[in-house]
Amino acid sequence: MNKKFLMLVSLLLITAIIFTGCVPKGGDAPKDTGSTPATTDTTPAPTPAEPKILKTNNSSEPGSLDPALAQGTHESWILDHTFEGLMKVDPNLKVVPGMAKEYKVSDDNLTYTFTLRDDIKWSNGDPVTAQDFEFAWKRALDPDMASDYAHQLYYIKGGEAYNTDAGSVDDVAVKALDDKTLEVTLEAPTAYFLELTAFYTLYPVNKKVAESNADWAKNANTHVSNGPFTLTEWEHNASIKIRKNENYYDSASIKLDGVDFDIIDDENTAWQKYEGGDYDFLSPLPQAVVAQMKDNSNPELVIGAEVGTYYYNLNSKVKPFNNVKVRKGLSMTLDRQTIVDKIAQGGQIAAEGVVPFGMPDENGKEYRDNVGQLITYNVEEGKKLFLEGLAEEGMKVEDFKNMVILYNTSEAHKKIAQAAQEMWRVNLGVEIQLENVDFQVKLDREKAGDYHISRAGWIGDYMDPITFIELWESSSSFNDSKYNNPEYDELVAIAKTSPDAKERFEAMRKAEKIVMEDMPVVPVYFYTQPYAQKPYVTGVYKPLVNYPKLTYADINK
């Protein structure tokens, strides 16, 4: 018998053993008792359902995923899916109870008493309590916390005094009466206070977790939240993953198992991933893509409604932007209609002021209609004012070559900045430079006053014009143009505190006219939010003051 034959026999024997004599791990082969023939169940095991993970992109690295410290949509989009306030915005775009199951308001509209649900827990299993809300709100007001959004809690009696070191935390009128009851007393009746409790700065924070670890919100393994999803992975500057929170009281209505966010600031790269099937949903979109999808009537394009304003800050602490004639000259020589028609191309509206369309007035009608067009496009007059202002500051057109438009990395922002640069070159004869940086870097530089002109945008926090008007109050943490007008401040104070709706809206209308006369910012357009959504994705909804909500989304491929 030759060696080749012996090897062939050996291989056949080994193969027979492998396919007929497999032994279960951890034990001997089952023995045949001889009573009944051995049988094999040939029914195929059910295939486990593939997890429903929606894939998308978050265009910038969050500066913080702590509700008290967040300040932009690059953070709030994650927070709005991982936390929930006393109230929330439902798919019908109504403000409805969230963590609270009910509330009562006193006859004078100053005291709100919220009763929390019985079945609410944090993602780590702890119960969500009224004490967590009291702790979170006072924590956001703590001057040492340096929360940019602390002013959203100034409506609470004693809130502003504590935050500005003029009062004590003990005087802040938010109090947990017991584990399930939160009592809040306001400085003045505030018609939009309930809606404000759905805003992320007023989300609760787990008191026990935050007190034991100051860095709890910086990484996924220590992050604790109370919303429909929980943060499970955060690879900084690369990706974020959130997964369904089984402790959420309404988890039965949550169809997704999770959402995966890449962190890519280049819109074209993100679009290529959507187009290639890597993403199920995407916002924002490159402007050229929006135009093409519109022209082709692509059903995957959704033009989301939004109350927001795109504008340029002018740093009034830097010459010549301290001069109102220079500021007005820049505004009057910017062709907004061309920008929305030829560049933005997403259904945006050329700005008429700082408050966008969509806000109701005291009569429930369109606020903008009674304010009117506060912005003029007049190149001849604008150039005249601009040159007069430069001369008053002892400067010449040539000096503008050192001025820079700062914008955060985005193809859309770049194209709009290039358009503004060219319009001001042609209309005013100035050469302005462009600089792009990461979004968080831009925000930090604006706060520090380290810029000349900067791209900015504001989406309303709630459905009242004051969410825009208050931005340029001299003490506002978002007054990046460093605007200061005592008359304007007085009108903002009336709008925030007056119980008379007619008086407060008249104050806002006057305030908007003043700020557009002084022009510390150059409004460009009123936002829309175009986004792309695959046909198999359902259940996404778009509140006017939020990014699209994926909470009740579903995937059915």
Coordinates of C-alpha atoms in Angstrom, one line a residue:
M1 CA 0.0 0.0 0.0
N2 CA 1.7 3.2 -1.1
K3 CA 2.0 6.3 1.1
K4 CA -0.5 8.3 -1.0
F5 CA -3.2 5.7 -0.5
L6 CA -2.6 5.6 3.3
M7 CA -2.8 9.4 3.4
L8 CA -6.1 9.4 1.5
V9 CA -7.6 6.8 3.8
S10 CA -6.5 8.8 6.9
L11 CA -8.1 12.0 5.5
L12 CA -11.4 10.2 4.8
L13 CA -11.5 8.8 8.4
I14 CA -10.8 12.2 9.9
T15 CA -13.5 13.7 7.8
A16 CA -16.0 11.0 8.9
I17 CA -15.2 11.7 12.5
I18 CA -15.6 15.5 12.1
F19 CA -19.1 15.2 10.5
T20 CA -20.5 12.3 12.4
G21 CA -18.8 12.1 15.8
C22 CA -18.9 15.7 17.1
V23 CA -18.9 15.9 20.9
P24 CA -20.8 18.7 22.7
K25 CA -18.5 21.0 24.6
G26 CA -18.0 20.1 28.3
G27 CA -19.3 16.6 28.2
D28 CA -19.4 13.1 26.6
A29 CA -21.4 12.2 23.5
P30 CA -25.0 11.4 24.4
K31 CA -25.6 7.7 24.9
D32 CA -28.3 5.7 23.1
T33 CA -30.5 3.9 25.7
G34 CA -31.8 1.5 23.1
S35 CA -35.4 2.2 24.0
T36 CA -36.2 4.6 21.1
P37 CA -34.3 5.5 18.0
A38 CA -32.4 8.8 18.2
T39 CA -34.0 11.6 16.2
T40 CA -32.7 14.9 15.0
D41 CA -34.8 18.1 14.9
T42 CA -34.2 19.7 11.5
T43 CA -36.4 22.8 12.1
P44 CA -34.2 25.8 11.5
A45 CA -33.7 28.1 14.5
P46 CA -35.3 31.5 14.1
T47 CA -33.0 34.2 12.9
P48 CA -32.5 36.9 15.6
A49 CA -33.9 40.2 14.4
E50 CA -31.2 42.6 13.4
P51 CA -30.9 45.6 15.8
K52 CA -32.5 48.7 14.4
I53 CA -29.6 51.2 14.5
L54 CA -30.2 54.5 12.6
K55 CA -27.0 55.9 11.2
T56 CA -26.4 59.6 10.7
N57 CA -23.9 62.4 11.3
N58 CA -23.4 65.0 14.0
S59 CA -21.5 67.7 12.2
S60 CA -19.3 68.9 15.1
E61 CA -17.7 67.5 18.3
P62 CA -19.9 68.5 21.3
G63 CA -18.2 70.8 23.7
S64 CA -20.2 69.2 26.5
L65 CA -23.0 66.7 27.0
D66 CA -23.9 68.3 30.3
P67 CA -27.3 70.1 30.0
A68 CA -26.0 73.0 32.1
L69 CA -23.0 73.6 29.8
A70 CA -24.3 72.8 26.3
Q71 CA -24.8 75.8 24.1
G72 CA -25.3 74.7 20.5
T73 CA -27.2 72.3 18.2
H74 CA -24.1 70.1 17.9
E75 CA -24.8 69.3 21.6
S76 CA -28.5 69.7 21.9
W77 CA -29.3 67.1 19.2
I78 CA -27.7 64.5 21.3
L79 CA -29.1 65.8 24.6
D80 CA -32.7 66.0 23.2
H81 CA -32.5 62.2 22.7
T82 CA -30.8 61.3 25.9
F83 CA -32.6 63.6 28.4
E84 CA -36.1 64.7 29.0
G85 CA -37.5 67.7 30.9
L86 CA -40.7 68.2 32.9
M87 CA -42.4 68.9 29.5
K88 CA -41.6 67.7 26.0
V89 CA -42.6 68.4 22.4
D90 CA -44.6 65.5 21.0
P91 CA -44.9 64.3 17.3
N92 CA -48.0 66.6 16.9
L93 CA -45.6 69.5 17.9
K94 CA -47.6 70.1 21.1
V95 CA -45.9 70.8 24.5
V96 CA -47.1 67.9 26.7
P97 CA -46.0 66.4 30.0
G98 CA -42.7 64.5 30.0
M99 CA -41.2 63.6 33.3
A100 CA -44.1 65.4 34.9
K101 CA -47.5 63.7 34.8
E102 CA -49.4 66.8 35.7
Y103 CA -49.0 70.4 36.8
K104 CA -51.0 73.2 38.5
V105 CA -50.6 76.9 38.1
S106 CA -51.6 79.4 40.8
D107 CA -54.3 82.1 40.1
D108 CA -51.6 84.8 39.8
N109 CA -49.7 82.7 37.2
L110 CA -46.5 82.8 39.4
T111 CA -46.4 79.4 41.0
Y112 CA -46.1 76.1 39.2
T113 CA -46.5 72.8 41.0
F114 CA -45.3 69.8 39.0
T115 CA -46.1 66.2 40.0
L116 CA -43.6 63.7 38.6
R117 CA -44.5 60.3 37.1
D118 CA -44.3 57.3 39.3
D119 CA -42.3 55.1 36.9
I120 CA -39.3 57.3 35.9
K121 CA -35.7 56.2 36.3
W122 CA -32.2 57.3 35.3
S123 CA -30.3 55.1 32.9
N124 CA -28.4 53.7 35.9
G125 CA -31.6 52.6 37.6
D126 CA -31.9 55.4 40.1
P127 CA -35.3 57.0 40.5
V128 CA -35.7 60.5 38.9
T129 CA -36.8 62.8 41.7
A130 CA -37.9 66.3 42.2
Q131 CA -34.7 66.8 44.1
D132 CA -32.8 66.1 40.9
F133 CA -34.6 68.9 39.1
E134 CA -34.0 71.4 42.0
F135 CA -30.4 70.4 42.0
A136 CA -30.0 70.7 38.3
W137 CA -31.6 74.1 38.0
K138 CA -29.7 75.6 40.9
R139 CA -26.5 74.1 39.6
A140 CA -27.0 75.8 36.2
L141 CA -27.5 79.1 38.0
D142 CA -24.4 78.6 40.1
P143 CA -22.0 81.5 39.1
D144 CA -19.1 79.0 39.4
M145 CA -20.8 76.8 36.8
A146 CA -20.5 79.6 34.2
S147 CA -23.4 78.3 32.2
D148 CA -24.0 80.3 29.0
Y149 CA -27.7 79.5 29.3
A150 CA -28.2 80.4 32.9
H151 CA -30.3 83.3 31.8
Q152 CA -33.1 80.9 30.8
L153 CA -33.6 80.3 34.6
Y154 CA -33.8 84.0 35.4
Y155 CA -37.6 83.7 35.2
I156 CA -37.4 81.9 38.5
K157 CA -37.7 84.2 41.5
G158 CA -34.1 84.8 42.9
G159 CA -32.5 83.1 39.8
E160 CA -30.8 86.1 38.3
A161 CA -29.7 87.4 41.7
Y162 CA -28.0 84.2 42.6
N163 CA -26.3 83.9 39.2
T164 CA -25.0 87.4 39.3
D165 CA -23.7 87.1 42.9
A166 CA -26.4 89.4 44.2
G167 CA -28.3 86.7 46.1
S168 CA -28.1 83.3 47.7
V169 CA -28.9 79.9 46.3
D170 CA -31.4 79.6 49.2
D171 CA -33.4 82.4 47.7
V172 CA -33.9 80.6 44.3
A173 CA -37.6 79.7 44.4
V174 CA -37.4 76.1 43.1
K175 CA -38.1 73.5 45.8
A176 CA -38.7 69.8 45.9
L177 CA -41.6 69.4 48.4
D178 CA -41.0 65.6 48.3
D179 CA -39.6 63.1 45.8
K180 CA -42.5 63.6 43.4
T181 CA -43.4 67.3 43.8
L182 CA -41.5 70.3 42.5
E183 CA -42.7 73.8 43.3
V184 CA -41.4 76.8 41.2
T185 CA -42.2 80.5 41.8
L186 CA -41.5 83.0 39.0
E187 CA -40.4 86.6 39.2
A188 CA -43.3 87.6 36.8
P189 CA -45.9 85.7 34.8
T190 CA -44.2 84.0 31.9
A191 CA -46.5 82.7 29.1
Y192 CA -43.8 80.4 27.7
F193 CA -42.5 78.9 30.9
L194 CA -44.0 75.5 30.4
E195 CA -42.4 75.3 26.9
L196 CA -39.1 76.4 28.5
T197 CA -39.1 73.4 30.8
A198 CA -38.7 71.3 27.6
F199 CA -35.5 73.1 26.8
Y200 CA -32.2 71.3 27.5
T201 CA -30.8 73.7 30.1
L202 CA -33.7 72.8 32.3
Y203 CA -33.2 69.1 31.9
P204 CA -32.7 67.3 35.2
V205 CA -29.2 66.0 36.3
N206 CA -28.7 63.0 38.6
K207 CA -27.8 64.7 41.9
K208 CA -26.0 61.7 43.3
V209 CA -23.9 61.1 40.1
A210 CA -23.0 64.8 39.6
E211 CA -22.0 65.3 43.2
S212 CA -19.8 62.3 43.3
N213 CA -18.0 62.9 39.9
A214 CA -17.6 66.4 38.5
D215 CA -16.5 64.9 35.1
W216 CA -19.5 62.6 34.8
A217 CA -20.6 64.1 31.5
K218 CA -17.3 63.9 29.7
N219 CA -17.3 60.2 28.7
A220 CA -19.9 57.5 27.9
N221 CA -18.9 55.1 30.7
T222 CA -19.9 57.7 33.4
H223 CA -22.7 59.5 31.6
V224 CA -26.2 59.1 33.1
S225 CA -29.4 60.4 31.5
N226 CA -33.2 60.0 31.8
G227 CA -34.4 60.2 28.2
P228 CA -35.4 57.6 25.6
F229 CA -31.8 56.8 24.8
T230 CA -28.6 56.6 26.7
L231 CA -25.0 57.4 25.7
T232 CA -23.0 54.2 25.3
E233 CA -20.0 55.3 23.3
W234 CA -18.2 58.6 22.7
E235 CA -15.1 58.4 20.7
H236 CA -14.1 62.1 20.8
N237 CA -14.0 63.9 17.5
A238 CA -15.0 60.6 15.7
S239 CA -18.4 59.2 16.7
I240 CA -21.2 59.0 19.3
K241 CA -23.5 56.0 19.9
I242 CA -26.7 56.1 21.9
R243 CA -28.9 53.1 22.6
K244 CA -32.4 52.6 23.7
N245 CA -32.9 53.3 27.5
E246 CA -34.9 50.3 28.8
N247 CA -35.5 52.4 32.0
Y248 CA -37.4 55.1 30.1
Y249 CA -41.1 55.1 31.1
D250 CA -42.2 55.1 27.4
S251 CA -39.6 52.6 26.1
A252 CA -42.4 50.5 24.6
S253 CA -43.0 53.2 22.0
I254 CA -39.3 53.5 21.1
K255 CA -38.8 51.4 18.0
L256 CA -35.1 52.1 17.3
D257 CA -32.5 50.1 19.2
G258 CA -30.1 53.1 18.9
V259 CA -28.6 55.8 16.8
D260 CA -25.0 56.0 15.6
F261 CA -23.6 59.5 14.9
D262 CA -20.4 60.1 13.1
I263 CA -18.7 63.4 13.8
I264 CA -17.7 64.7 10.4
D265 CA -17.6 68.5 9.7
D266 CA -17.3 68.2 5.9
E267 CA -20.8 68.2 4.4
N268 CA -19.7 66.7 1.1
T269 CA -18.0 63.7 2.9
A270 CA -21.2 63.2 5.0
W271 CA -23.4 63.4 1.9
Q272 CA -21.2 60.8 0.1
K273 CA -21.8 58.4 3.0
Y274 CA -25.6 59.0 2.8
E275 CA -25.6 58.6 -0.9
G276 CA -23.5 55.4 -0.6
G277 CA -26.0 53.9 1.9
D278 CA -23.9 54.3 5.0
Y279 CA -26.4 56.8 6.5
D280 CA -30.2 56.5 6.9
F281 CA -30.7 60.2 7.7
L282 CA -28.6 63.3 7.2
S283 CA -28.7 67.0 8.1
P284 CA -27.3 69.4 7.2
L285 CA -26.9 68.9 3.4
P286 CA -24.6 70.6 1.0
Q287 CA -26.4 73.5 -0.7
A288 CA -25.7 72.2 -4.2
V289 CA -27.2 68.8 -3.2
V290 CA -30.4 70.5 -1.9
A291 CA -30.7 72.4 -5.2
Q292 CA -30.3 69.3 -7.2
M293 CA -32.7 67.3 -5.1
K294 CA -35.3 70.0 -5.4
D295 CA -34.9 70.2 -9.2
N296 CA -35.3 66.4 -9.4
S297 CA -38.2 66.4 -7.0
N298 CA -36.3 63.8 -5.0
P299 CA -38.7 62.3 -2.4
E300 CA -35.9 61.8 0.1
L301 CA -35.5 65.6 0.5
V302 CA -37.5 67.2 3.3
I303 CA -37.4 71.0 3.8
G304 CA -37.9 71.2 7.5
A305 CA -39.6 74.3 8.9
E306 CA -37.5 76.3 11.4
V307 CA -37.6 79.5 13.3
G308 CA -34.0 80.7 13.1
T309 CA -31.9 83.5 11.8
Y310 CA -28.5 83.3 10.0
Y311 CA -26.4 86.4 10.6
Y312 CA -23.0 88.0 10.9
N313 CA -21.7 89.4 14.2
L314 CA -19.8 92.6 14.0
N315 CA -17.4 93.0 16.9
S316 CA -18.2 96.5 18.2
K317 CA -15.1 96.5 20.4
V318 CA -12.9 96.5 17.3
K319 CA -12.4 99.6 15.0
P320 CA -14.1 100.3 12.7
F321 CA -17.1 98.1 13.7
N322 CA -17.6 100.4 16.7
N323 CA -19.0 102.9 14.2
V324 CA -22.7 102.5 13.4
K325 CA -22.2 104.0 9.9
V326 CA -19.7 101.3 9.0
R327 CA -22.1 98.6 10.4
K328 CA -25.0 99.9 8.4
G329 CA -22.9 100.2 5.3
L330 CA -22.0 96.6 5.5
S331 CA -25.6 95.6 5.9
M332 CA -27.0 97.8 3.2
T333 CA -24.5 96.4 0.6
L334 CA -25.2 92.7 1.2
D335 CA -27.5 91.2 -1.4
R336 CA -29.5 88.7 0.7
Q337 CA -31.9 87.7 -2.1
T338 CA -29.1 86.6 -4.3
I339 CA -27.7 84.6 -1.4
V340 CA -30.9 82.7 -0.7
D341 CA -31.7 82.2 -4.4
K342 CA -28.3 81.3 -5.8
I343 CA -26.3 80.0 -2.9
A344 CA -28.4 78.7 0.1
Q345 CA -31.1 77.3 -2.2
G346 CA -33.0 75.6 0.6
G347 CA -36.2 77.7 0.6
Q348 CA -34.7 80.3 3.0
I349 CA -36.2 83.8 3.2
A350 CA -34.0 86.9 2.9
A351 CA -33.9 88.4 6.4
E352 CA -36.2 91.4 7.2
G353 CA -34.9 91.8 10.8
V354 CA -33.6 89.6 13.6
V355 CA -36.9 87.8 14.5
P356 CA -37.9 85.2 11.8
F357 CA -41.4 84.4 10.5
G358 CA -43.3 81.8 12.5
M359 CA -43.5 83.6 15.9
P360 CA -47.1 84.5 17.1
D361 CA -47.8 87.9 18.5
E362 CA -50.2 88.9 21.3
N363 CA -53.2 88.2 19.1
G364 CA -51.9 84.9 17.8
K365 CA -51.0 86.4 14.4
E366 CA -47.7 86.6 12.6
Y367 CA -45.3 88.8 14.7
R368 CA -43.3 89.9 11.6
D369 CA -46.3 91.4 9.9
N370 CA -46.6 94.2 12.5
V371 CA -42.8 94.9 12.5
G372 CA -42.2 94.9 8.7
Q373 CA -39.1 95.1 6.6
L374 CA -36.3 96.6 8.8
I375 CA -33.5 95.9 6.3
T376 CA -32.7 97.9 3.2
Y377 CA -30.5 96.9 0.2
N378 CA -29.1 100.2 -1.1
V379 CA -25.6 100.0 -2.5
E380 CA -25.3 103.8 -3.1
E381 CA -26.4 104.8 0.3
G382 CA -24.6 102.0 2.0
K383 CA -21.3 102.9 0.4
K384 CA -21.7 106.6 1.4
L385 CA -22.4 105.6 5.0
F386 CA -19.5 103.1 5.1
L387 CA -16.9 105.6 3.8
E388 CA -18.2 108.3 6.2
G389 CA -17.8 105.9 9.1
L390 CA -14.3 104.9 8.1
A391 CA -13.3 108.5 7.9
E392 CA -14.7 109.2 11.3
E393 CA -12.5 106.4 12.7
G394 CA -9.4 107.7 10.8
M395 CA -9.3 104.6 8.5
K396 CA -9.2 104.0 4.8
V397 CA -10.7 101.3 2.6
E398 CA -7.2 99.7 2.3
D399 CA -7.2 99.1 6.0
F400 CA -9.9 96.4 5.5
K401 CA -7.4 94.0 4.1
N402 CA -6.6 93.0 7.7
M403 CA -10.3 92.3 8.5
V404 CA -11.4 88.6 8.6
I405 CA -14.8 86.8 8.4
L406 CA -14.6 83.9 10.8
Y407 CA -16.8 80.9 10.1
N408 CA -17.1 77.3 11.3
T409 CA -16.0 74.6 8.9
S410 CA -18.9 73.9 6.5
E411 CA -19.2 74.1 2.7
A412 CA -22.4 76.1 3.1
H413 CA -20.8 78.7 5.5
K414 CA -17.8 78.9 3.2
K415 CA -19.9 79.7 0.1
I416 CA -22.0 82.3 1.9
A417 CA -18.8 83.9 3.4
Q418 CA -17.3 84.0 -0.1
A419 CA -20.4 85.6 -1.5
A420 CA -20.4 88.3 1.3
Q421 CA -16.7 88.8 0.7
E422 CA -17.3 89.4 -3.0
M423 CA -20.3 91.6 -2.6
W424 CA -18.4 93.9 -0.2
R425 CA -15.4 93.9 -2.5
V426 CA -17.6 95.0 -5.5
N427 CA -19.9 97.3 -3.6
L428 CA -17.4 98.9 -1.1
G429 CA -14.0 98.2 -2.6
V430 CA -12.7 96.3 0.4
E431 CA -10.6 93.2 0.5
I432 CA -11.8 91.0 3.5
Q433 CA -10.1 87.7 4.4
L434 CA -11.8 84.4 5.3
E435 CA -10.9 82.0 8.2
N436 CA -12.6 78.7 9.0
V437 CA -12.3 76.9 12.3
D438 CA -14.0 74.1 14.2
F439 CA -17.4 75.1 15.5
Q440 CA -16.4 74.9 19.2
V441 CA -13.3 77.0 18.5
K442 CA -15.5 79.6 16.8
L443 CA -17.9 79.8 19.8
D444 CA -14.9 80.2 22.1
R445 CA -13.4 82.9 20.1
E446 CA -16.7 84.8 19.9
K447 CA -17.0 84.7 23.6
A448 CA -13.5 86.0 24.0
G449 CA -14.1 88.8 21.4
D450 CA -11.3 87.4 19.3
Y451 CA -12.8 88.1 15.8
H452 CA -13.8 91.0 13.5
I453 CA -16.8 89.5 11.7
S454 CA -18.2 86.1 12.5
R455 CA -20.8 83.8 11.1
A456 CA -23.6 83.1 13.5
G457 CA -27.0 81.6 13.7
W458 CA -29.8 81.3 16.2
I459 CA -32.7 78.9 16.4
G460 CA -35.4 79.9 18.8
D461 CA -35.4 78.1 22.2
Y462 CA -39.2 78.5 22.4
M463 CA -42.0 80.1 20.4
D464 CA -41.8 83.7 21.6
P465 CA -39.9 86.5 19.9
I466 CA -38.0 87.3 23.1
T467 CA -35.9 84.2 22.4
F468 CA -34.3 86.4 19.7
I469 CA -34.7 89.9 21.1
E470 CA -32.9 89.1 24.4
L471 CA -29.7 88.0 22.5
W472 CA -28.4 91.6 22.3
E473 CA -29.3 92.6 25.8
S474 CA -26.0 94.1 27.1
S475 CA -25.7 91.4 29.8
S476 CA -26.6 88.4 27.5
S477 CA -24.0 85.7 27.4
F478 CA -24.8 85.4 23.7
N479 CA -24.3 89.1 22.9
D480 CA -21.1 88.3 21.0
S481 CA -21.2 91.6 19.1
K482 CA -20.8 93.3 22.5
Y483 CA -23.8 95.6 21.8
N484 CA -24.8 98.0 24.6
N485 CA -27.9 100.2 24.4
P486 CA -29.6 101.1 27.7
E487 CA -32.9 101.9 25.9
Y488 CA -32.8 98.5 24.3
D489 CA -32.1 96.8 27.7
E490 CA -35.1 98.6 29.2
L491 CA -37.4 97.3 26.5
V492 CA -36.1 93.8 26.9
A493 CA -36.8 94.0 30.6
I494 CA -40.4 95.0 29.9
A495 CA -40.8 92.2 27.4
K496 CA -39.6 89.7 30.0
T497 CA -41.5 90.9 33.0
S498 CA -44.8 92.6 31.9
P499 CA -48.0 90.6 32.6
D500 CA -49.6 92.7 29.8
A501 CA -49.2 90.9 26.5
K502 CA -49.8 94.0 24.4
E503 CA -47.2 95.9 26.4
R504 CA -44.6 93.3 26.1
F505 CA -45.1 92.8 22.4
E506 CA -44.9 96.5 21.8
A507 CA -41.7 96.6 23.7
M508 CA -40.3 93.8 21.5
R509 CA -41.3 95.5 18.3
K510 CA -39.6 98.8 19.4
A511 CA -36.5 96.8 20.5
E512 CA -36.2 95.1 17.2
K513 CA -36.4 98.4 15.4
I514 CA -33.7 99.9 17.6
V515 CA -31.3 97.0 17.1
M516 CA -31.8 97.1 13.4
E517 CA -31.1 100.8 13.4
D518 CA -27.8 100.2 15.3
M519 CA -27.0 97.1 13.3
P520 CA -24.6 95.3 15.7
V521 CA -25.3 92.2 13.6
V522 CA -26.0 91.8 9.9
P523 CA -29.0 89.4 9.4
V524 CA -28.7 87.3 6.2
Y525 CA -31.7 85.0 6.0
F526 CA -34.3 83.2 8.0
Y527 CA -33.6 79.5 8.2
T528 CA -35.2 76.3 6.9
Q529 CA -33.6 73.0 7.7
P530 CA -33.4 70.7 4.6
Y531 CA -32.6 67.1 5.5
A532 CA -32.4 63.8 3.6
Q533 CA -34.3 60.7 4.8
K534 CA -34.2 57.2 3.3
P535 CA -37.7 55.8 2.2
Y536 CA -37.5 53.1 4.8
V537 CA -37.2 55.6 7.7
T538 CA -40.4 56.7 9.3
G539 CA -41.6 58.5 12.4
V540 CA -39.1 61.5 12.3
Y541 CA -40.7 64.8 13.2
K542 CA -39.4 68.4 13.1
P543 CA -40.3 70.9 15.8
L544 CA -39.9 74.5 14.8
V545 CA -37.3 75.1 17.5
N546 CA -35.4 71.8 17.4
Y547 CA -33.4 69.6 15.1
P548 CA -35.4 66.7 13.7
K549 CA -36.5 64.3 16.4
L550 CA -35.5 60.6 16.0
T551 CA -37.2 59.5 19.2
Y552 CA -40.1 57.7 17.6
A553 CA -38.4 56.9 14.3
D554 CA -38.4 53.4 12.8
I555 CA -36.5 51.5 10.2
N556 CA -38.3 49.0 8.0
K557 CA -36.1 47.8 5.1

